[in-house]
Structures are given as structure tokens and as C-alpha cells.
Coordinates of C-alpha atoms in Angstrom, one line a residue:
M585 CA 9.5 -1.8 3.3
Y586 CA 11.1 1.1 1.9
Q587 CA 10.0 4.2 2.8
C588 CA 11.1 7.8 2.0
Q589 CA 10.5 10.8 4.5
I590 CA 10.3 13.4 1.5
P591 CA 7.9 13.8 -1.4
L592 CA 9.4 12.3 -4.6
S593 CA 8.4 12.9 -8.3
P594 CA 7.8 9.7 -10.3
Q595 CA 11.1 9.8 -11.9
E596 CA 12.8 10.2 -8.4
V597 CA 10.8 7.0 -7.4
Y598 CA 12.1 5.4 -10.4
R599 CA 15.7 6.4 -9.8
Q600 CA 15.4 5.0 -6.3
I601 CA 14.2 1.5 -7.3
V602 CA 17.0 1.2 -9.8
E603 CA 19.7 2.6 -7.4
Q604 CA 18.6 0.1 -4.6
N605 CA 18.1 -2.8 -7.0
L606 CA 14.5 -3.3 -5.7
Y607 CA 13.1 -4.2 -8.7
E608 CA 14.4 -5.3 -12.5
F609 CA 12.2 -3.5 -15.2
H610 CA 12.1 -5.5 -18.5
A611 CA 10.0 -2.6 -20.2
Q612 CA 11.3 -0.1 -22.8
K613 CA 10.0 3.0 -20.8
P614 CA 10.0 1.6 -17.0
D615 CA 9.9 5.3 -15.8
H616 CA 6.3 5.5 -17.1
I617 CA 5.3 2.2 -15.8
V618 CA 6.1 3.6 -12.2
K619 CA 4.4 6.6 -12.9
G620 CA 1.3 4.9 -13.9
T621 CA 1.4 2.8 -10.7
I622 CA 1.8 5.5 -8.4
R623 CA -1.1 7.6 -10.4
R624 CA -3.4 4.4 -10.2
H625 CA -2.8 4.3 -6.4
C626 CA -2.9 8.2 -5.8
Q627 CA -5.5 9.9 -3.7
D628 CA -7.9 12.2 -5.3
L629 CA -7.5 10.6 -8.7
N630 CA -10.6 8.4 -9.8
F631 CA -10.5 7.0 -13.0
P632 CA -11.3 3.2 -14.8
S633 CA -8.1 1.8 -14.2
A634 CA -7.6 3.5 -10.7
R635 CA -6.9 1.2 -7.9
E636 CA -7.4 0.8 -3.9
P637 CA -5.9 1.1 -2.1
K638 CA -4.7 4.5 -2.4
Y639 CA -0.8 4.9 -1.0
F640 CA 0.1 8.3 -2.4
G641 CA -0.9 11.6 -2.6
M642 CA 0.0 14.5 -4.9
T643 CA 1.9 18.0 -4.0
V644 CA 1.6 21.1 -5.3
N645 CA 4.0 20.4 -8.0
D646 CA 2.6 16.8 -8.4

């Protein structure tokens, strides 16, 4: 499992996924897929499509 020790924005997470060949995206806007997935599993964000478990948290700069 890949773990980063510093906070990353969704765009930075997407870039890491691509650079390390962790997943092959077949979407027109794959960075939006990553952002949505992170938000669904983010602590303190509860909405109808939110999911458990919560893996992520938001920093001051989101």
C-alpha cells in the first residue's frame, strides 16, 4: 500500500497515481474521479453518497 507522509491535494494525488502507474483511468476527467472518491471517504463530510470507512481528512487549504 502506498502511503504519503504529507498532505496532498486531489490533483497531486492524481499525479502520483499516474506517475507510479498505480491505476489506469478510462475517463475523460480522471482528476475529477479522484477528487470525488477522496471526498466520499473524507472525515467530517457527510452527504448521501459519502462512504465508510473514512480514510482522509481535510487540511486548512482543503
